Coordinates of C-alpha atoms in Angstrom, one line a residue:
M1 CA -28.3 0.9 -76.2
K2 CA -30.2 -1.8 -77.9
N3 CA -33.5 -0.7 -79.3
S4 CA -36.1 -2.9 -81.1
S5 CA -39.4 -2.0 -82.7
R6 CA -40.7 -5.5 -82.6
G7 CA -44.1 -5.4 -81.0
E8 CA -45.8 -7.8 -78.6
K9 CA -49.5 -8.1 -77.8
N10 CA -49.0 -7.1 -74.2
I11 CA -46.8 -4.1 -74.9
I12 CA -48.1 -0.6 -75.1
K13 CA -48.1 0.7 -78.7
N14 CA -45.2 3.0 -79.4
K15 CA -43.8 2.2 -75.9
S16 CA -40.6 0.2 -75.5
V17 CA -37.9 -1.3 -73.3
R18 CA -34.5 0.2 -72.6
Y19 CA -31.7 -0.8 -70.4
F20 CA -30.6 0.7 -67.2
L21 CA -27.8 -0.3 -64.8
A22 CA -29.4 -1.1 -61.5
G23 CA -27.5 1.6 -60.0
L24 CA -30.7 2.3 -58.6
I25 CA -33.7 0.2 -58.0
A26 CA -33.5 -0.9 -55.6
V27 CA -31.6 2.3 -55.6
V28 CA -34.3 4.9 -55.6
L29 CA -33.7 8.6 -55.6
L30 CA -35.8 10.2 -52.9
A31 CA -35.3 13.6 -54.5
V32 CA -37.4 11.9 -56.1
I33 CA -35.4 11.9 -59.4
F34 CA -34.8 8.4 -60.6
F35 CA -31.6 8.8 -62.5
A36 CA -30.7 5.5 -61.2
G37 CA -28.1 4.0 -63.4
F38 CA -30.2 3.2 -66.5
Q39 CA -30.2 3.6 -70.2
F40 CA -33.5 5.4 -71.0
G41 CA -32.7 7.6 -74.0
D42 CA -35.7 9.4 -75.4
G43 CA -37.9 8.3 -72.5
K44 CA -39.9 5.7 -74.4
W45 CA -40.0 2.0 -73.5
H46 CA -38.5 -0.4 -76.0
V47 CA -39.1 -4.1 -76.4
G48 CA -36.0 -6.3 -75.8
T49 CA -35.1 -9.3 -77.9
H50 CA -32.9 -11.3 -75.6
K51 CA -32.8 -15.1 -76.0
P52 CA -33.9 -17.0 -72.9
V53 CA -31.3 -17.5 -70.3
S54 CA -30.1 -21.2 -70.4
A55 CA -30.7 -21.6 -66.7
N56 CA -34.4 -21.0 -67.2
K57 CA -34.9 -23.3 -70.3
G58 CA -36.3 -26.0 -68.1
L59 CA -39.2 -23.8 -67.0
P60 CA -42.6 -24.5 -68.6
E61 CA -43.9 -22.1 -71.2
N62 CA -47.0 -21.5 -69.0
L63 CA -47.4 -21.8 -65.3
D64 CA -50.0 -24.1 -63.7
Y65 CA -52.2 -21.8 -61.6
T66 CA -54.3 -24.6 -60.0
S67 CA -52.7 -24.1 -56.6
V68 CA -53.0 -20.4 -56.9
E69 CA -56.8 -20.8 -57.6
E70 CA -57.0 -22.9 -54.5
V71 CA -55.5 -20.2 -52.3
Y72 CA -57.7 -17.6 -54.0
D73 CA -60.8 -19.6 -53.3
A74 CA -59.9 -20.1 -49.7
L75 CA -59.1 -16.4 -49.3
R76 CA -62.3 -15.3 -51.1
N77 CA -64.5 -17.6 -49.0
K78 CA -63.0 -17.1 -45.6
F79 CA -61.5 -13.5 -45.4
D80 CA -63.4 -11.3 -43.0
G81 CA -63.2 -8.1 -45.0
K82 CA -63.6 -6.7 -48.5
L83 CA -61.2 -7.9 -51.2
D84 CA -60.2 -5.9 -54.2
E85 CA -59.9 -7.9 -57.4
Q86 CA -57.4 -5.6 -59.0
K87 CA -55.2 -5.4 -55.9
L88 CA -55.2 -9.2 -55.8
I89 CA -54.1 -9.5 -59.4
T90 CA -51.4 -6.8 -58.8
G91 CA -50.3 -8.7 -55.7
L92 CA -49.9 -11.9 -57.8
K93 CA -47.7 -10.1 -60.3
K94 CA -45.6 -8.5 -57.6
G95 CA -45.2 -11.8 -55.8
L96 CA -44.2 -13.6 -59.0
V97 CA -41.5 -11.1 -59.8
E98 CA -40.2 -10.9 -56.2
A99 CA -39.8 -14.7 -56.2
A100 CA -36.9 -14.2 -58.6
G101 CA -35.0 -13.1 -55.5
D102 CA -33.3 -10.1 -57.2
P103 CA -33.9 -6.7 -55.6
Y104 CA -33.5 -5.0 -59.0
T105 CA -36.1 -7.1 -60.7
V106 CA -39.3 -5.2 -59.8
Y107 CA -42.9 -5.0 -61.0
L108 CA -44.4 -1.5 -60.9
D109 CA -48.2 -1.0 -61.1
K110 CA -49.6 1.8 -63.3
E111 CA -49.4 4.4 -60.6
Q112 CA -45.8 3.6 -59.8
A113 CA -44.8 3.4 -63.4
T114 CA -46.4 6.7 -64.2
S115 CA -44.6 8.3 -61.2
F116 CA -41.3 6.7 -62.3
N117 CA -41.7 8.1 -65.8
E118 CA -42.6 11.6 -64.6
Q119 CA -39.7 11.7 -62.2
L120 CA -37.3 11.2 -65.0
N121 CA -38.2 14.5 -66.5
G122 CA -38.2 17.0 -63.6
S123 CA -37.6 17.9 -59.9
F124 CA -39.7 16.7 -57.1
S125 CA -40.3 17.3 -53.4
G126 CA -38.3 15.0 -51.2
I127 CA -35.3 14.8 -48.9
G128 CA -32.5 14.3 -51.5
A129 CA -31.1 10.8 -50.9
E130 CA -31.0 7.4 -52.6
L131 CA -32.3 4.3 -50.9
G132 CA -31.4 0.7 -51.6
K133 CA -31.8 -2.8 -50.2
D134 CA -29.2 -4.7 -48.1
G135 CA -30.9 -8.1 -47.5
A136 CA -34.1 -7.2 -45.7
N137 CA -32.9 -3.8 -44.7
I138 CA -33.7 -0.4 -46.3
V139 CA -30.4 1.4 -46.5
V140 CA -29.2 4.8 -47.6
I141 CA -27.0 4.6 -50.7
S142 CA -26.0 8.2 -50.6
P143 CA -27.4 11.6 -49.4
I144 CA -27.1 14.2 -52.1
A145 CA -24.8 17.1 -51.3
G146 CA -26.5 20.3 -50.3
F147 CA -30.0 18.9 -49.8
P148 CA -32.1 18.2 -46.7
A149 CA -30.9 14.6 -46.1
E150 CA -27.3 15.6 -46.0
K151 CA -28.0 18.7 -43.9
A152 CA -29.9 16.6 -41.4
G153 CA -26.9 14.3 -41.0
L154 CA -28.1 11.2 -43.0
K155 CA -25.1 9.1 -44.1
S156 CA -24.4 6.5 -46.7
K157 CA -25.1 2.9 -45.3
D158 CA -27.4 4.2 -42.6
I159 CA -30.2 1.6 -42.1
V160 CA -33.7 3.1 -42.1
V161 CA -35.7 1.1 -39.5
S162 CA -38.7 3.4 -39.3
I163 CA -40.5 6.2 -41.2
D164 CA -42.7 8.5 -39.1
G165 CA -42.7 5.9 -36.4
Q166 CA -43.7 3.0 -38.7
D167 CA -41.4 0.0 -38.9
T168 CA -39.9 -0.5 -42.3
T169 CA -39.7 -4.3 -41.9
G170 CA -40.9 -6.0 -45.1
L171 CA -41.1 -2.7 -47.1
S172 CA -39.9 -2.5 -50.6
V173 CA -37.7 0.4 -51.7
D174 CA -40.6 1.8 -53.6
E175 CA -42.9 1.7 -50.6
A176 CA -40.3 3.4 -48.4
V177 CA -39.9 6.1 -51.0
K178 CA -43.6 6.6 -51.1
R179 CA -43.7 7.1 -47.3
I180 CA -40.8 9.5 -47.3
R181 CA -42.0 11.7 -50.2
G182 CA -44.3 14.6 -49.4
E183 CA -45.0 18.2 -49.9
S184 CA -42.2 20.7 -49.7
G185 CA -42.0 22.3 -46.3
T186 CA -43.4 19.3 -44.5
S187 CA -41.2 17.0 -42.3
V188 CA -40.5 13.3 -42.1
K189 CA -39.0 11.5 -39.2
L190 CA -36.5 8.7 -40.0
G191 CA -35.4 6.1 -37.4
I192 CA -31.9 5.0 -38.4
V193 CA -29.3 2.6 -37.2
R194 CA -25.6 3.6 -37.6
D195 CA -22.7 1.7 -36.1
N196 CA -25.3 -0.4 -34.1
Q197 CA -26.6 2.8 -32.6
K198 CA -30.2 3.9 -33.2
Q199 CA -31.1 7.5 -33.6
E200 CA -33.9 9.6 -35.1
L201 CA -33.6 12.4 -37.7
T202 CA -36.3 14.9 -38.6
I203 CA -35.9 16.1 -42.2
T204 CA -37.8 18.9 -43.8
R205 CA -38.7 18.1 -47.4
E206 CA -38.0 20.6 -50.2
V207 CA -38.1 20.7 -54.0
I208 CA -34.9 19.0 -55.2
T209 CA -33.2 20.2 -58.4
I210 CA -29.7 18.8 -58.9
P211 CA -27.1 20.2 -61.3
S212 CA -25.4 17.2 -62.8
V213 CA -22.0 18.9 -63.3
E214 CA -20.0 21.7 -61.7
T215 CA -16.5 22.8 -62.5
K216 CA -13.9 25.3 -61.2
M217 CA -10.2 26.0 -61.3
L218 CA -8.2 25.2 -58.2
D219 CA -4.8 26.4 -57.1
G220 CA -2.0 25.2 -59.3
N221 CA -4.1 25.4 -62.4
I222 CA -5.9 22.2 -61.5
C223 CA -9.4 21.8 -63.1
Y224 CA -12.0 20.3 -60.8
I225 CA -15.0 18.6 -62.4
R226 CA -17.8 17.2 -60.2
I227 CA -20.5 15.0 -61.5
T228 CA -23.4 14.5 -59.1
R229 CA -25.4 12.1 -61.4
F230 CA -25.4 11.0 -65.1
A231 CA -28.3 12.9 -66.6
E232 CA -29.2 13.6 -70.2
D233 CA -27.2 16.8 -70.2
T234 CA -24.2 15.4 -68.4
P235 CA -22.1 14.5 -71.5
G236 CA -22.6 18.0 -72.9
L237 CA -21.8 19.7 -69.6
V238 CA -18.6 17.6 -69.2
K239 CA -17.6 18.4 -72.8
K240 CA -18.0 22.1 -72.1
A241 CA -16.0 21.7 -68.9
A242 CA -13.3 19.8 -70.7
D243 CA -13.0 22.4 -73.4
D244 CA -12.7 25.1 -70.8
C245 CA -10.0 23.2 -68.9
K246 CA -8.1 22.5 -72.1
A247 CA -8.2 26.2 -73.1
K248 CA -6.7 27.1 -69.8
N249 CA -3.8 24.7 -70.3
T250 CA -4.7 22.9 -67.1
K251 CA -2.0 20.9 -65.5
G252 CA -4.3 18.2 -64.2
I253 CA -7.9 17.2 -63.6
V254 CA -9.8 16.1 -60.5
L255 CA -13.0 14.2 -61.5
D256 CA -15.1 14.0 -58.4
M257 CA -17.9 11.4 -58.4
R258 CA -18.3 10.9 -54.7
G259 CA -21.9 10.4 -53.8
N260 CA -22.9 10.0 -57.5
P261 CA -25.6 7.3 -57.6
G262 CA -25.3 6.8 -61.4
G263 CA -27.6 7.5 -64.3
Y264 CA -27.7 7.1 -68.0
L265 CA -25.4 4.4 -69.4
N266 CA -24.7 6.3 -72.5
G267 CA -23.7 9.2 -70.4
A268 CA -21.1 7.1 -68.6
V269 CA -19.7 5.9 -71.9
D270 CA -19.5 9.4 -73.3
V271 CA -17.9 10.9 -70.2
S272 CA -15.4 8.0 -70.0
S273 CA -14.5 8.6 -73.7
T274 CA -13.4 12.2 -72.8
W275 CA -10.3 10.7 -71.3
L276 CA -9.8 7.6 -73.5
K277 CA -8.2 6.8 -76.9
E278 CA -10.4 5.7 -79.8
G279 CA -11.2 2.0 -79.5
Q280 CA -10.4 1.6 -75.8
T281 CA -13.0 -0.4 -73.9
V282 CA -15.3 1.4 -71.5
L283 CA -17.3 -1.7 -70.4
Q284 CA -18.5 -5.1 -71.4
E285 CA -22.0 -6.4 -71.0
K286 CA -22.4 -10.2 -70.3
R287 CA -25.5 -12.3 -70.3
D288 CA -25.6 -16.0 -69.4
G289 CA -21.9 -15.7 -68.8
K290 CA -21.1 -14.5 -72.3
V291 CA -20.2 -11.1 -73.7
I292 CA -23.1 -9.8 -75.7
Q293 CA -21.9 -6.2 -76.2
S294 CA -18.8 -4.1 -75.7
F295 CA -18.8 -0.3 -75.4
E296 CA -15.7 1.5 -76.7
A297 CA -14.5 5.1 -77.0
K298 CA -15.4 6.2 -80.5
S299 CA -12.8 8.9 -80.8
S300 CA -9.8 10.1 -78.7
G301 CA -11.0 12.3 -75.9
I302 CA -10.0 15.9 -75.5
L303 CA -8.6 15.2 -72.0
N304 CA -6.7 12.1 -73.0
G305 CA -3.1 12.3 -71.7
I306 CA -3.8 15.0 -69.1
P307 CA -3.0 13.7 -65.6
T308 CA -6.3 12.9 -63.9
V309 CA -7.4 11.7 -60.4
V310 CA -10.9 10.3 -59.9
L311 CA -12.5 10.6 -56.5
V312 CA -15.0 7.9 -55.4
N313 CA -16.6 6.8 -52.1
E314 CA -19.1 4.3 -50.8
G315 CA -21.9 6.4 -52.3
S316 CA -20.5 6.2 -55.9
A317 CA -22.6 3.7 -57.8
S318 CA -23.6 2.4 -61.2
A319 CA -22.7 4.7 -64.0
S320 CA -20.1 6.5 -61.8
E321 CA -18.5 3.1 -61.2
I322 CA -18.4 2.4 -64.9
T323 CA -16.5 5.6 -65.5
A324 CA -14.1 5.1 -62.6
G325 CA -13.5 1.5 -63.7
A326 CA -12.9 2.5 -67.3
L327 CA -10.4 5.2 -66.5
K328 CA -8.7 3.0 -63.9
D329 CA -8.4 -0.1 -66.1
N330 CA -7.2 1.9 -69.1
K331 CA -4.7 3.7 -66.9
A332 CA -6.2 7.1 -67.9
A333 CA -6.6 8.1 -64.2
T334 CA -5.6 7.3 -60.7
V335 CA -8.6 6.5 -58.5
V336 CA -8.5 7.9 -54.9
G337 CA -11.0 7.4 -52.0
V338 CA -12.7 4.3 -50.7
T339 CA -14.3 1.3 -52.4
S340 CA -17.4 2.3 -54.3
Y341 CA -20.9 0.9 -53.7
G342 CA -20.9 -2.0 -56.1
K343 CA -23.8 -2.0 -58.7
G344 CA -23.1 -4.2 -61.7
S345 CA -26.4 -5.4 -63.2
V346 CA -28.3 -4.3 -66.2
Q347 CA -32.1 -4.0 -66.2
E348 CA -34.6 -4.0 -69.0
F349 CA -38.0 -2.3 -69.0
S350 CA -41.2 -4.0 -70.3
A351 CA -44.3 -1.8 -70.4
F352 CA -47.7 -3.6 -70.6
S353 CA -51.1 -2.6 -71.8
S354 CA -52.4 -2.0 -68.3
G355 CA -49.8 0.8 -67.9
S356 CA -47.7 -1.4 -65.5
V357 CA -44.0 -2.0 -66.0
L358 CA -41.6 -4.8 -65.4
K359 CA -37.9 -4.0 -64.6
V360 CA -35.9 -7.2 -64.9
T361 CA -32.2 -8.0 -64.6
V362 CA -31.0 -9.1 -68.0
A363 CA -27.3 -8.9 -67.9
R364 CA -24.2 -7.9 -65.9
W365 CA -21.6 -5.4 -66.8
F366 CA -17.8 -5.7 -66.4
T367 CA -14.9 -3.3 -66.4
P368 CA -12.4 -3.3 -69.3
A369 CA -10.2 -5.7 -67.2
G370 CA -13.1 -8.1 -66.8
K371 CA -14.1 -7.3 -63.3
N372 CA -17.8 -7.5 -62.3
I373 CA -18.1 -4.9 -59.6
D374 CA -21.5 -6.1 -58.4
K375 CA -21.4 -6.2 -54.5
E376 CA -17.6 -5.5 -54.7
G377 CA -17.2 -2.0 -56.0
I378 CA -14.3 -0.3 -57.6
D379 CA -11.2 -0.4 -55.4
P380 CA -9.2 2.9 -55.4
N381 CA -5.5 2.9 -56.5
V382 CA -4.9 5.0 -53.4
K383 CA -7.2 4.4 -50.4
V384 CA -8.0 7.6 -48.4
E385 CA -10.7 7.8 -45.8
L386 CA -12.7 10.9 -45.1
T387 CA -13.6 10.8 -41.5
E388 CA -16.7 12.6 -40.1
A389 CA -14.4 14.8 -38.0
D390 CA -12.4 15.8 -41.1
A391 CA -15.6 16.5 -43.0
K392 CA -17.0 18.7 -40.2
A393 CA -13.7 20.6 -40.0
G394 CA -13.7 21.2 -43.8
N395 CA -10.6 19.1 -44.2
D396 CA -11.2 17.1 -47.5
T397 CA -8.5 14.5 -47.1
Q398 CA -9.4 12.8 -50.4
L399 CA -9.3 16.0 -52.5
N400 CA -6.0 16.9 -50.7
K401 CA -4.5 13.6 -51.8
A402 CA -5.7 14.1 -55.3
L403 CA -4.0 17.5 -55.5
E404 CA -0.9 16.0 -54.0
I405 CA -0.7 13.3 -56.7
L406 CA -1.3 15.8 -59.5
K407 CA 1.4 18.1 -58.3
Q408 CA 3.8 15.2 -58.4
Q409 CA 3.1 14.4 -62.0

């Protein structure tokens, strides 16, 4: 995406800022792999050069901290306990950022930032689910297929009200993740609310390693491609799958992105381009109400013109929504399932000399038809529910509808 080498005094040398779609944070992968709808590229932070948003031009260049000092003096003189200076400073920074009122604008201290960066590059012990925020509630975005959270019965949109008996009220997503993570083989007990009914699930942690793409041929010479997340290797794996499908003269494609929490923005653009014609719009990025960048297919894709059905559900977020929206708006595919999660904001990283990081919402993204899906999601062309009873019975009603549509084309 946009990369700038312009330095600032409070930015780590050779570090930088990159964008990511807030497909995830507050959407945090408990696996814990943070492929959370972002653009991260080579793993370095890059400094952004955005102009100030017009709505904030009236703010002073520097804040008056007189009232903050008054609170500090009262706390220092009256608190019955030992205060930690560094924790107080970190608390000030976190509070400042949280005051923006945006769950995707987050300050990470050095420990959190280090953990975040490490998690981008490997697999970790966890339960295999993504968490988000819905108002004050910690909610499940999507359990990842085949891993402990799903096996234990955790569902998308479950509200997590307790972790090992401790109330989650007031917890940030990062704090909830920290409590849920742990050594492989140990267990965590989640109190959840689903359909106004409270229940408890005990989930055994394990090392989570998620393949981003799987493909197979279905009856009728239909090629099935499933993308579980948009990782660095996803475009290459999708290209290989597309080449294989093309070589087998497939009659149609099912692109399954159900439960896909998102990932690298460039991955979404590259994958979408597999089905598009050169020059067709994948998405637009807007800041301050104005388009600042458009992403287009750079060449005609190998699967362009082949009948395709995209499967989405309420756990499809961020980069998967970009792909579904691009193919739907360009009439390159029929979207089947239920309305997706609805993540449409772009974050930028700023890394500071202390080792801490600020993730701040800098823009919004829109589908080719100009729809901002934030909090609305991508609506399917054909709505098909997959009930819990059907899922337990192995009756994939959404996939069945996709195959039915393809056989008619």
